[in-house]
Amino acid sequence: MSFVKKFDLFIIVYCIIIILSVMYATQPLQPLLAREFDISVTKASQFTAIIMLFLAISPIIYGYILEKVNAKKMLINSSIILFITNIFLGSSTTYEFFMFFRTVEALVVPAILTSLMSILANMDKENVKFNMSIYVASTVFGGLVGRVFSGFIATNFSYQFVFYSLSFAILVSIYFINKLSYEGEADIVKPKISDVLEILKDKRFTTIYLLMFCVFFVFAGVLNVLPFRLKDISTDISEFQISLLYLGYGMGILVSLNSKKIIRFFKTEVNTIIFGLVFFLFITVFLVLPNIMTMFLLIFLFCLGMFTVHSVSTGLANSLKASQKSLTSGMYLTFYYLGGAIGSFIPSIIYEKFGWNIVLYIFCFILFLTLILIFTRRKLFIEEK
């Protein structure tokens, strides 16, 4: 790889980390923001859910609005908007203002991620698979960094400084984006209803899409309600201590970079998914234990189970159809983030009314039904792949 391509890759990775940090920075701060704005658990959960919702519907919206667009220009313009909104988030004194600027962010984050993925896929066509694994690892690392640093900054400085520091990081990314050598257009798919219906008629795709909807619903639900659960266990716990529980998220990097070895160990993709689901369900049951140190260790294992299912399912979905890979990938992400958006919102309502244990029992029931679905349809992937 030439120096120019390496520098471009560094810029893309840095931008991905910053964008995912912006996405998840509010998560460990939710109890603090709920107190600050005098709002409910459910309303505070919307700060993360809104971005996931727009990530779910963006393949449809951007596909119809933007036929062709220069990826670098879209990156710069969207990043400038993100830079401004983070300053306003830091200075917001009411829930309504904060939510408005968070919604504006939700509109531009998918545009930035679409551009970054497009540049990464096209800047070095000989190493597309390697670049996509870098993309996945960078998103996971960004989600981890965003959560931990926001907790650290909020505890040692103020929650406002979290957003000001993110604005500074975005400003640095704008400087770097200008140095990108890539000048091509972003690959934006305009989905045809007939093509979507044809893919949904294929039981293999609907199985994988339902699987990821349910798995990410549970995963996002646990991680979004977790800060409130920790405050219930100990009112003295700081935002930084809460954010440290998200260190388990780093398991996603290890799993995504070693997914081939994991599949080899379990012989097939379907076996790996079934094992991952059983493990994920098993760990979810134990999250009822009201101990912060136990919870810290369990979250590592919880993330291990989820990312095993996610990384293997992504590869499986991309290998099922030789044509229309952009559309099948876009639909995968739509179901994935839709599960995350609903999972970041609905469980917080249940938690407020019925408590943590009931939320977990519902999650376990959903995972059990998902496991039955995968087990009964496992032959579809062996016979037809």
XYZ file of C-alpha atoms in Angstrom:
385
model
C 0.000 0.000 0.000
C 1.405 3.406 -1.018
C 1.985 6.236 1.466
C -0.949 8.219 -0.025
C -3.330 5.270 0.441
C -2.053 4.699 3.983
C -2.602 8.383 4.821
C -6.106 8.241 3.294
C -6.830 5.124 5.387
C -5.631 6.921 8.536
C -7.966 9.864 7.776
C -10.958 7.550 7.196
C -10.289 5.579 10.416
C -9.923 8.819 12.432
C -13.203 10.185 11.007
C -15.079 6.926 11.742
C -13.838 6.939 15.359
C -14.955 10.559 15.844
C -18.412 9.984 14.284
C -19.078 6.905 16.424
C -17.857 8.842 19.466
C -20.450 11.522 18.669
C -23.129 8.834 18.324
C -22.514 7.134 21.654
C -21.122 9.971 23.811
C -24.564 10.609 25.340
C -25.091 7.016 26.531
C -23.141 7.024 29.847
C -24.359 10.598 30.458
C -28.072 9.749 30.242
C -28.776 9.724 34.028
C -26.868 13.025 34.351
C -28.757 14.583 31.403
C -32.076 13.280 32.810
C -31.307 15.129 36.069
C -30.006 18.237 34.301
C -33.073 18.637 32.063
C -35.514 17.135 34.607
C -36.727 14.464 32.172
C -37.664 10.772 32.358
C -35.469 7.740 31.577
C -37.442 7.293 28.339
C -36.766 10.847 27.116
C -33.057 10.593 27.978
C -32.859 7.335 25.983
C -34.000 9.189 22.865
C -30.602 10.934 22.570
C -29.050 7.668 21.334
C -32.174 6.167 19.726
C -32.716 9.097 17.324
C -29.373 8.595 15.549
C -29.944 4.850 15.212
C -33.389 5.504 13.735
C -31.937 7.751 11.034
C -29.171 5.219 10.339
C -31.940 2.654 9.740
C -33.935 4.788 7.290
C -30.989 6.597 5.646
C -30.375 3.952 2.922
C -33.925 4.684 1.687
C -33.895 8.487 2.156
C -30.433 9.193 0.743
C -30.944 6.719 -2.089
C -33.878 8.763 -3.403
C -32.596 12.275 -2.605
C -29.015 11.846 -3.809
C -28.442 10.095 -7.130
C -24.782 11.078 -7.313
C -22.760 13.172 -4.917
C -19.066 13.879 -4.409
C -18.095 11.878 -1.316
C -15.449 14.373 -0.164
C -17.834 17.364 -0.474
C -20.580 15.505 1.408
C -18.052 14.621 4.125
C -16.882 18.229 4.563
C -20.376 19.810 4.519
C -21.859 17.220 6.888
C -18.867 17.497 9.248
C -19.238 21.301 9.409
C -22.899 20.850 10.459
C -21.803 18.283 13.058
C -19.126 20.675 14.368
C -21.750 23.417 14.896
C -24.413 21.115 16.438
C -21.971 19.798 19.057
C -21.220 23.357 20.170
C -24.973 23.959 20.511
C -25.419 20.665 22.402
C -22.858 21.865 24.934
C -24.667 25.168 25.390
C -28.237 23.735 25.447
C -30.076 24.372 28.707
C -33.386 22.658 27.889
C -34.379 19.192 26.697
C -36.149 20.630 23.627
C -33.041 22.474 22.379
C -30.778 19.492 23.091
C -33.141 17.121 21.271
C -33.446 19.473 18.278
C -29.664 19.623 17.732
C -29.333 15.886 18.353
C -31.934 15.324 15.603
C -29.922 17.519 13.216
C -26.906 15.325 14.027
C -29.013 12.252 13.299
C -29.628 13.618 9.784
C -25.936 14.144 8.930
C -24.264 11.158 10.685
C -25.591 8.626 8.084
C -24.367 10.892 5.253
C -20.869 10.950 6.786
C -20.763 7.176 7.375
C -22.075 6.492 3.825
C -19.291 8.679 2.378
C -16.601 7.091 4.540
C -17.688 3.542 3.655
C -17.865 4.461 -0.029
C -14.349 5.952 -0.047
C -12.985 2.960 1.869
C -14.552 0.485 -0.594
C -13.323 2.346 -3.699
C -9.910 3.752 -2.792
C -8.198 0.341 -2.907
C -10.298 -2.225 -4.795
C -7.724 -4.979 -4.313
C -8.168 -4.882 -0.534
C -11.941 -4.303 -0.161
C -12.451 -7.119 2.383
C -9.526 -5.921 4.510
C -10.790 -2.320 4.324
C -14.297 -3.385 5.387
C -12.888 -5.257 8.396
C -10.991 -2.036 9.243
C -14.317 -0.158 8.943
C -16.071 -2.539 11.373
C -13.167 -2.457 13.861
C -13.061 1.375 13.656
C -16.811 1.693 14.359
C -16.471 -0.555 17.403
C -13.411 1.352 18.664
C -15.213 4.674 18.080
C -18.213 3.488 20.100
C -15.867 2.445 22.915
C -13.818 5.680 22.887
C -16.928 7.882 22.739
C -18.494 6.262 25.791
C -15.360 6.074 27.966
C -14.066 9.579 27.184
C -17.467 11.223 27.633
C -17.748 9.618 31.091
C -14.201 10.694 31.982
C -14.655 14.298 30.762
C -18.117 14.683 32.378
C -16.806 13.444 35.749
C -13.598 15.500 35.761
C -14.818 18.640 33.972
C -18.474 18.958 32.904
C -20.920 17.306 30.500
C -20.825 20.507 28.373
C -17.090 20.008 27.843
C -17.818 16.569 26.318
C -19.544 18.236 23.367
C -17.028 21.075 23.049
C -14.157 18.570 22.921
C -16.031 16.551 20.272
C -16.420 19.742 18.234
C -12.657 20.266 18.397
C -12.094 16.634 17.259
C -14.528 17.195 14.343
C -12.648 20.399 13.397
C -9.435 18.324 13.188
C -11.272 15.763 11.004
C -12.419 18.548 8.599
C -8.761 19.612 8.221
C -7.791 15.999 7.435
C -10.707 15.430 5.015
C -9.391 18.321 2.895
C -6.141 16.339 2.531
C -7.921 13.234 1.158
C -6.691 12.245 -2.307
C -9.989 10.492 -3.172
C -12.257 12.625 -5.387
C -14.849 10.060 -6.502
C -18.581 9.887 -5.900
C -20.315 8.153 -3.006
C -22.036 4.849 -3.780
C -25.636 5.539 -2.855
C -28.146 2.842 -3.712
C -31.594 3.831 -4.954
C -33.644 0.786 -3.882
C -36.440 -0.425 -6.154
C -39.460 -1.850 -4.317
C -39.471 -4.874 -6.654
C -35.818 -5.662 -5.802
C -36.483 -5.252 -2.061
C -39.516 -7.587 -2.235
C -37.513 -10.157 -4.209
C -34.821 -10.214 -1.497
C -37.453 -10.419 1.277
C -39.039 -13.455 -0.451
C -35.760 -15.296 0.138
C -36.115 -16.982 3.544
C -32.353 -16.872 4.092
C -32.301 -13.069 3.980
C -35.429 -12.604 6.111
C -33.935 -15.015 8.680
C -30.672 -13.059 8.924
C -32.475 -9.694 8.970
C -34.825 -10.830 11.760
C -31.875 -12.324 13.634
C -29.945 -9.036 13.611
C -33.032 -6.953 14.388
C -33.666 -9.022 17.542
C -30.015 -9.333 18.615
C -29.315 -5.608 18.255
C -32.656 -4.787 19.914
C -31.481 -6.677 23.018
C -27.901 -5.383 22.834
C -28.885 -1.719 22.430
C -31.588 -2.132 25.098
C -29.165 -3.429 27.728
C -26.457 -0.842 26.981
C -28.935 2.037 26.925
C -30.704 1.180 30.215
C -27.420 0.100 31.885
C -26.435 3.604 33.219
C -29.810 3.899 35.012
C -29.478 0.366 36.397
C -26.017 1.210 37.770
C -27.382 4.370 39.435
C -30.093 2.173 41.034
C -27.438 -0.192 42.423
C -25.220 2.668 43.666
C -26.224 6.335 43.690
C -22.548 7.270 44.294
C -21.309 5.843 40.987
C -19.780 8.534 38.734
C -20.264 8.994 34.978
C -16.656 7.840 34.422
C -17.258 4.638 36.420
C -20.411 4.030 34.367
C -18.464 4.536 31.126
C -15.852 1.947 32.193
C -18.520 -0.752 31.982
C -18.561 -0.140 28.234
C -14.941 -1.333 27.942
C -16.429 -4.738 27.126
C -17.497 -3.200 23.806
C -13.848 -3.595 22.762
C -14.527 -7.334 22.355
C -16.095 -6.364 19.027
C -12.668 -5.453 17.623
C -11.187 -8.849 18.573
C -14.180 -10.762 17.203
C -14.467 -8.835 13.904
C -10.747 -9.282 13.144
C -10.805 -13.009 14.052
C -14.225 -14.034 12.693
C -12.710 -16.480 10.134
C -10.853 -18.376 12.888
C -14.029 -18.511 15.010
C -16.044 -19.921 12.058
C -13.321 -22.528 11.385
C -13.547 -23.653 15.021
C -17.329 -24.198 14.801
C -17.110 -25.647 11.233
C -19.906 -23.509 9.665
C -21.343 -19.983 9.881
C -24.722 -21.270 11.114
C -23.098 -23.303 13.921
C -21.172 -20.189 14.966
C -24.341 -18.055 14.974
C -26.231 -20.653 17.051
C -23.351 -20.863 19.570
C -23.144 -17.045 19.713
C -26.905 -16.785 20.342
C -26.910 -19.448 23.089
C -23.949 -17.713 24.779
C -25.607 -14.268 24.398
C -28.853 -15.576 25.935
C -26.978 -17.321 28.790
C -25.097 -14.121 29.759
C -28.271 -11.977 29.515
C -29.892 -14.152 32.208
C -27.029 -13.401 34.640
C -27.326 -9.625 34.190
C -30.034 -9.755 36.900
C -27.231 -9.959 39.514
C -27.143 -6.597 41.392
C -23.366 -6.248 41.658
C -21.354 -3.660 39.713
C -18.106 -5.693 39.473
C -20.034 -8.766 38.319
C -21.852 -6.580 35.787
C -18.493 -5.235 34.527
C -17.238 -8.784 33.772
C -20.576 -9.922 32.323
C -20.683 -7.012 29.847
C -17.400 -8.280 28.318
C -19.004 -11.693 27.739
C -22.296 -10.101 26.630
C -20.429 -8.121 23.935
C -18.480 -11.240 22.920
C -21.742 -13.097 22.206
C -23.358 -10.227 20.299
C -20.343 -9.415 18.107
C -19.842 -13.101 17.259
C -23.392 -13.238 15.872
C -23.057 -9.825 14.162
C -19.694 -10.365 12.428
C -20.628 -13.844 11.155
C -24.128 -12.748 10.022
C -22.668 -9.793 8.074
C -20.337 -12.095 6.157
C -23.090 -14.660 5.589
C -25.558 -12.044 4.277
C -22.921 -10.711 1.837
C -22.092 -14.195 0.516
C -25.666 -15.304 -0.292
C -26.247 -13.263 -3.452
C -23.630 -12.519 -6.102
C -25.510 -9.483 -7.446
C -27.104 -6.520 -5.617
C -24.598 -6.656 -2.767
C -25.105 -2.939 -2.050
C -28.855 -3.445 -1.639
C -28.598 -6.581 0.539
C -25.980 -4.831 2.735
C -28.144 -1.704 2.952
C -31.167 -3.765 4.001
C -29.045 -5.612 6.587
C -28.028 -2.258 8.111
C -31.647 -1.029 8.018
C -32.897 -4.015 10.058
C -29.814 -3.843 12.318
C -30.191 -0.151 13.207
C -33.983 -0.347 13.358
C -33.545 -3.013 16.041
C -31.051 -0.710 17.770
C -33.333 2.345 17.568
C -36.379 0.514 18.967
C -34.124 -1.284 21.488
C -32.780 2.066 22.699
C -36.299 3.360 23.304
C -38.942 0.696 24.153
C -36.941 -1.119 26.918
C -36.472 2.205 28.757
C -40.286 2.535 28.977
C -40.557 -1.033 30.346
C -37.684 -0.347 32.764
C -39.405 2.776 34.122
C -42.685 0.925 34.723
C -41.569 -2.593 35.694
C -37.835 -2.544 36.500
C -34.591 -4.126 35.257
C -35.451 -7.807 35.816
C -38.642 -7.676 33.717
C -36.670 -6.010 30.889
C -34.133 -8.859 30.993
C -36.822 -11.571 31.041
C -38.394 -10.030 27.914
C -34.953 -9.932 26.256
C -34.350 -13.594 27.103
C -37.741 -14.541 25.630
C -36.940 -12.663 22.381
C -33.513 -14.336 22.136
C -35.039 -17.761 22.798
C -37.555 -17.290 19.942
C -34.709 -16.071 17.677
C -32.673 -19.165 18.553
C -35.609 -21.436 17.619
C -35.979 -19.557 14.287
C -32.279 -19.995 13.394
C -32.207 -23.631 14.505
C -35.324 -24.587 12.490
C -34.048 -22.775 9.364
C -30.388 -23.796 9.616
C -30.661 -26.225 6.662
C -31.551 -23.359 4.294
C -28.006 -22.042 4.528
C -26.320 -25.462 4.214
C -28.384 -26.603 1.215
C -28.721 -23.409 -0.815
C -25.604 -21.393 -0.103
